[in-house]
């Protein structure tokens, strides 16, 4: 758990969060989804033939994933698509090999999705990353891989650093895991499962599974590349996922805009009583960020989805909300920021697992909003937010991109907010400060 009482080890650069002098009216093109990009990279690397990934997100997390796959022997060429238009990556699979060292940074998808891939490599693969990565749970993946036949040295920590001793193949089979701390444990095993000799049967045992939309995304993308998946959503056994062994197809995949990264811009329309359009918002998607349409509408806005994208309009009033965010926990920081500016209290539930994310997000949000004059109380599984007039001050981010964007949302309505280390947004949303100021016409 992160110590939120001291900021001495954090970047001290301060970014004055722009204060909105009027209603925003802007079109904001949001870069591609990190979740789709990194899943697409893994599946393409495991395929039996080359594939394309169009409009990939170029951010710290996705570049870490691409570089990690390159260290294992996969060829990833950056350029334009096969039709000569738009940025695209061509992924050419190869025999996975070690010895190799993977830098995971603080990317949950890299530290969790790649150990099963490394188990298929020929040779040892060492995993390490930022200091915070050593605190994030990996036991679900490590213990499961051992049951499935992998050899892993982690000195009993259930966390990084560790070495996966790849044997060129993995038996696979049935395994029980407790994924209540991260749905990525399930996705990690499913993504590589078609390459396991027996495929995999993953059975979740434990408390309620968080972030189910991300598992649905994994299943959907597996099926797109030819995998056979039996899962609860299509009549399978509850909390059980089965993937059959098979070759994966090389595909031409276009990455959707990252709907969770659209959150601060939609919030700006809500907070300022303005209007923001996000082009290319998909009509059907497994991304958790799609829940923003319903959540922010309940908090006081209106939205319209057309072929041009999603247009969200604020009414000038922000209402409190009582909502279970268990499936869409990554949206919590932005919703908390908006709720702190509402006209009535809010209760955010179902997100105890956020204590294990890039930082302890519940403790961090409570401390930072309260230091600006807010009134936030941690509950067992979330936050109770009572709106109060707030004042300027430093909003610390704890190397967490969603803390930075939450602070920027508050800064729209509270003068004098300064975001510490806004550059941490590069983890998933490169160039956020420029996009934010352009939206505001600053």
mmCIF file with all atom_site columns, C-alpha atoms in Angstrom, residues 23-25 265-277 296-297 299-304 310-317:
data_model
loop_
_atom_site.group_PDB
_atom_site.id
_atom_site.type_symbol
_atom_site.label_atom_id
_atom_site.label_alt_id
_atom_site.label_comp_id
_atom_site.label_asym_id
_atom_site.label_entity_id
_atom_site.label_seq_id
_atom_site.pdbx_PDB_ins_code
_atom_site.Cartn_x
_atom_site.Cartn_y
_atom_site.Cartn_z
_atom_site.occupancy
_atom_site.B_iso_or_equiv
_atom_site.pdbx_formal_charge
_atom_site.auth_seq_id
_atom_site.auth_comp_id
_atom_site.auth_asym_id
_atom_site.auth_atom_id
_atom_site.pdbx_PDB_model_num
ATOM 1  C CA . UNK A 1 23  ? -18.442 26.641 -20.942 1.00 0.00 ? 23  UNK A CA 1
ATOM 2  C CA . UNK A 1 24  ? -16.210 24.424 -23.080 1.00 0.00 ? 24  UNK A CA 1
ATOM 3  C CA . UNK A 1 25  ? -17.204 23.706 -26.683 1.00 0.00 ? 25  UNK A CA 1
ATOM 4  C CA . UNK A 1 265 ? -12.896 15.658 -21.433 1.00 0.00 ? 265 UNK A CA 1
ATOM 5  C CA . UNK A 1 266 ? -16.502 14.522 -20.949 1.00 0.00 ? 266 UNK A CA 1
ATOM 6  C CA . UNK A 1 267 ? -16.195 15.631 -17.321 1.00 0.00 ? 267 UNK A CA 1
ATOM 7  C CA . UNK A 1 268 ? -15.160 19.075 -18.541 1.00 0.00 ? 268 UNK A CA 1
ATOM 8  C CA . UNK A 1 269 ? -18.496 19.406 -20.362 1.00 0.00 ? 269 UNK A CA 1
ATOM 9  C CA . UNK A 1 270 ? -20.314 18.369 -17.192 1.00 0.00 ? 270 UNK A CA 1
ATOM 10 C CA . UNK A 1 271 ? -18.332 20.675 -14.887 1.00 0.00 ? 271 UNK A CA 1
ATOM 11 C CA . UNK A 1 272 ? -18.515 23.769 -17.130 1.00 0.00 ? 272 UNK A CA 1
ATOM 12 C CA . UNK A 1 273 ? -22.003 23.245 -18.550 1.00 0.00 ? 273 UNK A CA 1
ATOM 13 C CA . UNK A 1 274 ? -20.447 22.954 -22.004 1.00 0.00 ? 274 UNK A CA 1
ATOM 14 C CA . UNK A 1 275 ? -20.220 20.466 -24.851 1.00 0.00 ? 275 UNK A CA 1
ATOM 15 C CA . UNK A 1 276 ? -17.511 18.028 -25.929 1.00 0.00 ? 276 UNK A CA 1
ATOM 16 C CA . UNK A 1 277 ? -17.551 15.650 -28.902 1.00 0.00 ? 277 UNK A CA 1
ATOM 17 C CA . UNK A 1 296 ? -22.317 11.141 -16.339 1.00 0.00 ? 296 UNK A CA 1
ATOM 18 C CA . UNK A 1 297 ? -25.885 11.431 -17.633 1.00 0.00 ? 297 UNK A CA 1
ATOM 19 C CA . UNK A 1 299 ? -24.809 13.148 -12.731 1.00 0.00 ? 299 UNK A CA 1
ATOM 20 C CA . UNK A 1 300 ? -26.464 15.880 -14.784 1.00 0.00 ? 300 UNK A CA 1
ATOM 21 C CA . UNK A 1 301 ? -25.535 15.774 -18.480 1.00 0.00 ? 301 UNK A CA 1
ATOM 22 C CA . UNK A 1 302 ? -26.958 14.495 -21.743 1.00 0.00 ? 302 UNK A CA 1
ATOM 23 C CA . UNK A 1 303 ? -25.287 12.546 -24.520 1.00 0.00 ? 303 UNK A CA 1
ATOM 24 C CA . UNK A 1 304 ? -25.930 11.729 -28.156 1.00 0.00 ? 304 UNK A CA 1
ATOM 25 C CA . UNK A 1 310 ? -20.302 10.902 -28.880 1.00 0.00 ? 310 UNK A CA 1
ATOM 26 C CA . UNK A 1 311 ? -21.393 14.436 -27.980 1.00 0.00 ? 311 UNK A CA 1
ATOM 27 C CA . UNK A 1 312 ? -21.774 15.060 -24.254 1.00 0.00 ? 312 UNK A CA 1
ATOM 28 C CA . UNK A 1 313 ? -23.450 18.224 -22.996 1.00 0.00 ? 313 UNK A CA 1
ATOM 29 C CA . UNK A 1 314 ? -23.480 19.546 -19.451 1.00 0.00 ? 314 UNK A CA 1
ATOM 30 C CA . UNK A 1 315 ? -26.442 21.387 -17.960 1.00 0.00 ? 315 UNK A CA 1
ATOM 31 C CA . UNK A 1 316 ? -24.535 23.520 -15.489 1.00 0.00 ? 316 UNK A CA 1
ATOM 32 C CA . UNK A 1 317 ? -25.702 21.335 -12.600 1.00 0.00 ? 317 UNK A CA 1
#
